[in-house]
């Protein structure tokens, strides 16, 4: 259905004809998604010309995510995000102004948010209170409170240069990737947009404490938060998923890859190899970062006796839709290891039993399984933190390589 909708939209654009195409100013833009409560989620764009074609970069410093699937016909612009089922349908108001909607597919109803962008304000957030009088640099213990009053923990890790702030927030189930923004006076504003995450965080800093914090996410979600500077802050290390009691650690599965070819863990290519199994979804930003890491790792280590398998848990059981979405991951990160489409959706309460019944419930994506040369699960981890987390990512990569090397030497 999604591909059909996109095809209809593209046909409508193309039917307008390629003549009289309106050009857009190249360079820095300020973009905003409008929430139902009137608040805005701000991020930046960099529009450029490459090989005779207009491309968009989604900017969350220091990351610049290239979106090069762009169709412009007359005053209409269609941008398909490079990963995720996420797109923009826009109208060119002038060479310095865009307006339209951001559309994100989900398990059921689409998320649709009004969108505007302009070159007239190329900053992310204005320094309305002047220079920073407080600093958010360092590590913070964060407590979020949801609208139902339930609480959750997190860690903030930030760098501040003058007014400008970059960093990330880590939770027990992943991280919010690249956050960037400003401290002006004692006020903090940081945000991110990557095609799934659409967030802005605000708060007041006072000598190692952050109060009056609000997290606005997507069109309606809102949480309040507080934080205390704490260099020793740490998240819970409780194992989320494990082997069921009585299981010997061997798995048995067979699923189709994105081309429909059946791939089994029992296949010859995986025998006497160290095998990494990535439980992922093409809707998952942290899975995107892990896929980028594993693809590079696989290319460097496959000949040493390492194999990787990705098992995708998607929004629907529509194989064509799921395969098309996962293929975007494969193309974007030049993945050479098999990406398999499981028959269970991420929202299916029985997705573990239907795919890997040897495990307790899979609750976090990505989850990573490491199998030794005998095919036995030696470790199940949910502690992947991506490149936006700085030292956490560096330490993760070093520990991961140490584990795999130890298994290769046995």
PDB file of C-alpha atoms in Angstrom, residues 14 56 62 66 78 96 132 136 142 157 161 181 235 237 244 247 262-263 265-267 306 339 383-384 394:
ATOM      1  CA  UNK A  14       5.653  13.914 -13.007  1.00  0.00           C
ATOM      2  CA  UNK A  56      18.951  17.442   0.752  1.00  0.00           C
ATOM      3  CA  UNK A  62      27.974  16.630  13.424  1.00  0.00           C
ATOM      4  CA  UNK A  66      22.061  12.548   2.683  1.00  0.00           C
ATOM      5  CA  UNK A  78       8.952  14.896  -3.049  1.00  0.00           C
ATOM      6  CA  UNK A  96      13.917  30.589   0.030  1.00  0.00           C
ATOM      7  CA  UNK A 132      25.362  31.092  27.816  1.00  0.00           C
ATOM      8  CA  UNK A 136      25.515  21.562  30.037  1.00  0.00           C
ATOM      9  CA  UNK A 142      18.292  12.137  33.706  1.00  0.00           C
ATOM     10  CA  UNK A 157      26.323  13.247  27.405  1.00  0.00           C
ATOM     11  CA  UNK A 161      31.337  25.349  22.834  1.00  0.00           C
ATOM     12  CA  UNK A 181      21.175  23.012  19.853  1.00  0.00           C
ATOM     13  CA  UNK A 235      22.223   2.743  33.365  1.00  0.00           C
ATOM     14  CA  UNK A 237      22.849  -3.542  33.307  1.00  0.00           C
ATOM     15  CA  UNK A 244      15.250 -19.962  28.357  1.00  0.00           C
ATOM     16  CA  UNK A 247      17.914 -24.579  26.333  1.00  0.00           C
ATOM     17  CA  UNK A 262      15.428 -18.989   2.077  1.00  0.00           C
ATOM     18  CA  UNK A 263      18.402 -18.753   4.453  1.00  0.00           C
ATOM     19  CA  UNK A 265      21.237 -20.891  10.408  1.00  0.00           C
ATOM     20  CA  UNK A 266      21.955 -24.533   9.510  1.00  0.00           C
ATOM     21  CA  UNK A 267      23.370 -23.571   6.093  1.00  0.00           C
ATOM     22  CA  UNK A 306      32.956 -14.198  10.927  1.00  0.00           C
ATOM     23  CA  UNK A 339      19.046  -9.612   5.862  1.00  0.00           C
ATOM     24  CA  UNK A 383      23.912  -2.413  24.930  1.00  0.00           C
ATOM     25  CA  UNK A 384      24.643  -1.011  21.474  1.00  0.00           C
ATOM     26  CA  UNK A 394      34.157   3.843  21.059  1.00  0.00           C
TER      27      UNK A 394
END
